Coordinates of C-alpha atoms and ligand atoms in Angstrom, one line a residue:
X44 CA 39.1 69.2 22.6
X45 CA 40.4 70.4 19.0
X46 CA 37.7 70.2 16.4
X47 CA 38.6 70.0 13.1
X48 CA 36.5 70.9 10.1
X49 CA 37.5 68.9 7.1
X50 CA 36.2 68.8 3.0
X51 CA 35.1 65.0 3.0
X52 CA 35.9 61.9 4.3
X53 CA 39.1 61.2 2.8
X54 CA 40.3 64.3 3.9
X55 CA 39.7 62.9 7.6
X56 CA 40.4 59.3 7.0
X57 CA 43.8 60.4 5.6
X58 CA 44.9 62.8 8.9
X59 CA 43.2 59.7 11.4
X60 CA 46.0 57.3 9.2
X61 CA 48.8 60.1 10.0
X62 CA 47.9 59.2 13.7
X63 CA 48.3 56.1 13.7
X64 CA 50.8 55.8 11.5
X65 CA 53.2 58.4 14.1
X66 CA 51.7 56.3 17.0
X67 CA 52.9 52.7 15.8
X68 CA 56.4 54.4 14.7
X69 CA 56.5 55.2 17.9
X70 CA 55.5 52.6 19.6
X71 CA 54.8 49.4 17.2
X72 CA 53.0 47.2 20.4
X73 CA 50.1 49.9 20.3
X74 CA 46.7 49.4 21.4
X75 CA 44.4 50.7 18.9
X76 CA 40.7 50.8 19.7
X77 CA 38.2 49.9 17.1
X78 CA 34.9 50.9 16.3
X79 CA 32.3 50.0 13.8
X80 CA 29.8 51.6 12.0
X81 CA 30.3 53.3 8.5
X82 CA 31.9 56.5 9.6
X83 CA 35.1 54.7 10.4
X84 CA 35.2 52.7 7.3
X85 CA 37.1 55.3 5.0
X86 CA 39.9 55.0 7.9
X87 CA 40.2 51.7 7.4
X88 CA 40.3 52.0 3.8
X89 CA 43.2 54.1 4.5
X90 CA 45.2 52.2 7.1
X91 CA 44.7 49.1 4.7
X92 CA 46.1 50.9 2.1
X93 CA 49.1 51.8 3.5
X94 CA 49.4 48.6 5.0
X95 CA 50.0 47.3 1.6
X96 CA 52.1 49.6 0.8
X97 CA 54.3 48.4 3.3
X98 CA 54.0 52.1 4.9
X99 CA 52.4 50.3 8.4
X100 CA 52.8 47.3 9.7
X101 CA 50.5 46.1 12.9
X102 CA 52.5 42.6 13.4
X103 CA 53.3 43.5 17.1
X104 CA 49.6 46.2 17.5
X105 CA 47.1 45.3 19.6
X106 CA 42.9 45.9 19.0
X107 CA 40.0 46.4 21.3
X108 CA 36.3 46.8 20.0
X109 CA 34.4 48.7 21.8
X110 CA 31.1 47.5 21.7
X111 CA 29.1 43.7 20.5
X112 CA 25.5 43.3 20.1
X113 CA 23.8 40.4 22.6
X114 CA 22.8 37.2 21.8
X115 CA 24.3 36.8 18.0
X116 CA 25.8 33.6 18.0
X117 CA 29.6 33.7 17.6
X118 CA 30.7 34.2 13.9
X119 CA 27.4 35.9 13.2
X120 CA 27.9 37.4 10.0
X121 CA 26.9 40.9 11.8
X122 CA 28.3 40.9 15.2
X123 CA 30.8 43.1 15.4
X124 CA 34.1 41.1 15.6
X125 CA 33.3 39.6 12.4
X126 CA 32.5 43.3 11.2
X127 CA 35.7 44.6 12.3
X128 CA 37.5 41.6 10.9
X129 CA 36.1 42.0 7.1
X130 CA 36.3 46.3 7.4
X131 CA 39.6 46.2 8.9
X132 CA 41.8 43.6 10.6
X133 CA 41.2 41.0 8.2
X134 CA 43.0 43.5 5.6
X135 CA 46.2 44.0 7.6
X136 CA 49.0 42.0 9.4
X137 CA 47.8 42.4 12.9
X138 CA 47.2 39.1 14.7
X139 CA 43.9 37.7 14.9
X140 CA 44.6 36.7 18.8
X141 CA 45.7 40.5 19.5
X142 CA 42.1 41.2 18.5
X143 CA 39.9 41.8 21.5
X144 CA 36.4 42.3 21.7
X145 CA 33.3 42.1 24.6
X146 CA 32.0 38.8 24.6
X147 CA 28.5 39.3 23.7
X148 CA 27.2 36.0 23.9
X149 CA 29.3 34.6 27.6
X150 CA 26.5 33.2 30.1
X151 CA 27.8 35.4 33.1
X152 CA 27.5 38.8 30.9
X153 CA 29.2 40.8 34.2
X154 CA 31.9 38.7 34.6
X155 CA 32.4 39.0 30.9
X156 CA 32.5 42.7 31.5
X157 CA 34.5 42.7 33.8
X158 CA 36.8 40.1 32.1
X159 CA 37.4 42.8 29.4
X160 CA 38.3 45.6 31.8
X161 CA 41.3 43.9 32.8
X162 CA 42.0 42.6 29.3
X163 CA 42.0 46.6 28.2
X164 CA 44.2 47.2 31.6
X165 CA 46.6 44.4 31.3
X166 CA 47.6 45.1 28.2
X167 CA 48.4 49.1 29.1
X168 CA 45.2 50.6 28.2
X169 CA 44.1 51.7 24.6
X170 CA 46.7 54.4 23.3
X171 CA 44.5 55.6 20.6
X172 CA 40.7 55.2 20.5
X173 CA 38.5 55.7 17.0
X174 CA 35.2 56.5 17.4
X175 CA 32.0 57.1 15.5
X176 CA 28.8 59.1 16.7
X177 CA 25.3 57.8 17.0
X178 CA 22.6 60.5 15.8
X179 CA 21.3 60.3 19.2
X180 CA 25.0 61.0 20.7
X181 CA 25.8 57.8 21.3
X182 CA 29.8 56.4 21.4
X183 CA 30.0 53.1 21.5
X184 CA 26.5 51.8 22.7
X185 CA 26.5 54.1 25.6
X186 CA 22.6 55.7 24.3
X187 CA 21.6 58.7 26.5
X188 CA 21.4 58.3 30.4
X189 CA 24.8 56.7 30.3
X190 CA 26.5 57.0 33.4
X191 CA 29.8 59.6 32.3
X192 CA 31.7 57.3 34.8
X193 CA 30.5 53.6 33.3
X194 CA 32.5 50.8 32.3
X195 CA 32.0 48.3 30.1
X196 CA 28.2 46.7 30.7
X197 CA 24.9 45.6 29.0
X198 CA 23.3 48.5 27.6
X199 CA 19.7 48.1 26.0
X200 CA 19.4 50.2 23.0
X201 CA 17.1 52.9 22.2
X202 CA 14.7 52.3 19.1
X203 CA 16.3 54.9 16.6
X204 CA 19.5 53.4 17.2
X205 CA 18.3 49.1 15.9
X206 CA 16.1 51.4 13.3
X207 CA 19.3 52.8 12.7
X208 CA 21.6 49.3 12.6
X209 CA 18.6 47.8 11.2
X210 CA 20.2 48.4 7.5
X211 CA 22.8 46.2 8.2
X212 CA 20.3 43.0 9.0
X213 CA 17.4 41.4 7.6
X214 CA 15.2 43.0 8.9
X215 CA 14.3 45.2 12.3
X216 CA 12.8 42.9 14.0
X217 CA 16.9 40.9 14.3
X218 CA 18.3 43.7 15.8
X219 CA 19.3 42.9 19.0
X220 CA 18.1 44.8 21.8
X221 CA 21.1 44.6 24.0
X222 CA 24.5 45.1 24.0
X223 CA 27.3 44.9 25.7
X224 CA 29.7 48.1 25.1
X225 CA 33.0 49.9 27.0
X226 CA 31.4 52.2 29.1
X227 CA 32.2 56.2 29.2
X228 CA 34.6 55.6 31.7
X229 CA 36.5 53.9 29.8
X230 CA 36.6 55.1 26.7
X231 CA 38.0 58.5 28.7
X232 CA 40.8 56.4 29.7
X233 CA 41.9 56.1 26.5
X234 CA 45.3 58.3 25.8
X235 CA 43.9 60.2 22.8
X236 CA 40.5 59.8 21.6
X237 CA 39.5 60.8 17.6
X238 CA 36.3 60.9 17.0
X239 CA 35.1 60.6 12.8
X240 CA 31.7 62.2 12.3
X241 CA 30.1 63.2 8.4
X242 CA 27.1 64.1 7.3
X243 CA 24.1 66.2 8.2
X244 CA 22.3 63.7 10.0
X245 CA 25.1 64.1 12.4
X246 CA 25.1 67.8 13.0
X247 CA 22.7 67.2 16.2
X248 CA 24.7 65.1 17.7
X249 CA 28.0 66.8 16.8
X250 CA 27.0 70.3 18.3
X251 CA 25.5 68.7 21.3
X252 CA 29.4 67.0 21.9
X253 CA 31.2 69.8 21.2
X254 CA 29.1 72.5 22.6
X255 CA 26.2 71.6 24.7
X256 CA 26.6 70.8 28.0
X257 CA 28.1 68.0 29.6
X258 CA 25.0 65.4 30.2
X259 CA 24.2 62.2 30.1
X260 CA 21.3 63.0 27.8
X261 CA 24.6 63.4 24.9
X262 CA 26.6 60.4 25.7
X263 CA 29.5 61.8 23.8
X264 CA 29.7 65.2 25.6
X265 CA 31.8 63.2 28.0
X266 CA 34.6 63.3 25.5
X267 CA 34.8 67.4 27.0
X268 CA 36.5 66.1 29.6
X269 CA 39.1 63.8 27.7
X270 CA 42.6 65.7 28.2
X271 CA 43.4 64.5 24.3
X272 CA 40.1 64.2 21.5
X273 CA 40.6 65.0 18.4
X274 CA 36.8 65.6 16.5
X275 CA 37.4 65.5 12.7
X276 CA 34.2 66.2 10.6
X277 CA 33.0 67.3 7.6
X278 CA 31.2 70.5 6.1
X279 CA 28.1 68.9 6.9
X280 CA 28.8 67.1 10.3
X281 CA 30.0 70.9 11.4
X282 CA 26.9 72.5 10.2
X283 CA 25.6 73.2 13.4
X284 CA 28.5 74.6 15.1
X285 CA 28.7 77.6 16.6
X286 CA 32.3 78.1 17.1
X287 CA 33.0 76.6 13.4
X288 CA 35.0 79.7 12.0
X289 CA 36.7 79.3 15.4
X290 CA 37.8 76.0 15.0
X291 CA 39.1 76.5 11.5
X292 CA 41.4 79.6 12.4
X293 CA 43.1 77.5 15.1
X294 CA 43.3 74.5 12.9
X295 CA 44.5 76.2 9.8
X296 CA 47.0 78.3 12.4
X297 CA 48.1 75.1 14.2
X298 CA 51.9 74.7 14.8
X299 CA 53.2 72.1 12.4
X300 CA 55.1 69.7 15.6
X301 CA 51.8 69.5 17.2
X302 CA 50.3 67.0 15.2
X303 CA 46.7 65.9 15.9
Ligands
GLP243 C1 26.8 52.0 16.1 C2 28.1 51.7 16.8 C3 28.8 53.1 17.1 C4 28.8 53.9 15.9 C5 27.4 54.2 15.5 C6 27.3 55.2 14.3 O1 25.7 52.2 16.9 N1 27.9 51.0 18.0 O2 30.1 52.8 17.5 O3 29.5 55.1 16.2 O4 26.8 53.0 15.1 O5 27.4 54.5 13.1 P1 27.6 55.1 11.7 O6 29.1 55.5 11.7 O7 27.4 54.0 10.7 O8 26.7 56.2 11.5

């Protein structure tokens, strides 16, 4: 796991971009996976940016969400394919059929599940997966008590988190209760995981998945055993880390080919 502390979010939404950008050089049919939430946004910002630059180009890229709230009906101004499609895919050239996401509102919700496990498999498995934090430790929807093996599955969410989302929709009382989101397990499957986190609200959560133990009760910790994450945070996200002077001598010491 390489932390790395950063000034501010463009700062971090400009090294994430780098990634990506190295990644569909390399390999242009890559399969990104997406997340929501604000944390991600100044990534997108980025990668949109470029895009119309004519720096990146996602014509052949491939994208997997990794989570979808229960029960909004489909084109629900705040499920999260139509999220991810105004924040991000709407703004670039990748095709809208290449976007995948869980199907939140399918009758047989398992089968769904599993339906999106082999989608994910089939298509070579995410090569580089953003991520955001929830201030309870949560990635994706997987809240505390997530199995560190789980796939993707219904999840019910724990009240801080729709008090949390809650900004985002009329009012509390519409925030789903369930979701459907890639489990641990597969999120770990991912080749390289990055993982954007700013703000002191997030220092909990933050030192709890770099350095408290591996437990369910920090959803995120599970990331220690990813062979490639890549946290990027800012003054304030890193406020509560331990090892920060650490992490900033091997960063600022990094060999140059090693890229994040
Ligand atoms: C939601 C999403 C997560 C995200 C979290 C934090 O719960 N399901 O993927 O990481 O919110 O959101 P934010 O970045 O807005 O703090």
């Amino acid at each position: 796991m390489e932390v790395v502390i950063l000034p501010g979010s463009r700062q971090i939404a400009s090294l994430v971009s780098d990634a990506i950008q190295a990644l569909l050089h390399r390999k242009p049919d890559a399969v990104l996976g997406l997340a929501t939430g604000s944390s991600p946004l100044p990534v997108y910002d980025e990668l949109a940016l470029r895009h119309e630059r004519g720096v990146l180009d996602f014509s052949r890229a491939h994208g997997f969400l990794l989570d979808e709230y229960v029960g909004l009906e489909p084109g629900h101004p705040e499920s999260y394919r139509e999220v991810i499609r105004r924040d991000f895919t709407g703004r670039v050239n990748i095709a809208p059929e290449n976007v995948h996401g869980p199907d939140g509102s399918a009758k047989d919700l398992p089968a769904a599940c599993q339906a999106y496990e082999a989608a994910i498999r089939d298509r070579g498995g995410v090569d580089l997966q953003l991520l955001g934090i929830g201030t309870d430790g949560h990635i994706g929807f997987n809240e505390p008590g997530s199995s560190l093996a789980s796939r993707t599955r219904i999840k019910t969410l724990i009240e801080q988190t729709r008090r949390d989302n809650a900004r985002f929709f009329p009012s509390l009382a519409e925030v789903p209760h369930h979701v459907v989101t890639q489990g641990l397990g597969t999120i770990l499957d991912s080749r390289h995981a990055v993982l954007v986190a700013t703000g002191a609200q997030k220092a909990q959560a933050v030192h709890d998945l770099v350095e408290g133990p591996l437990a369910a009760i920090c959803p995120a910790s599970a990331l220690q055993l990813h062979p490639h994450a890549s946290i990027l945070v800012d003054e304030a996200a890193a406020s509560s880390l331990k090892l920060a002077d650490y992490y900033r001598h091997s960063y600022d010491h990094k060999p140059t080919w090693q890229g994040l």
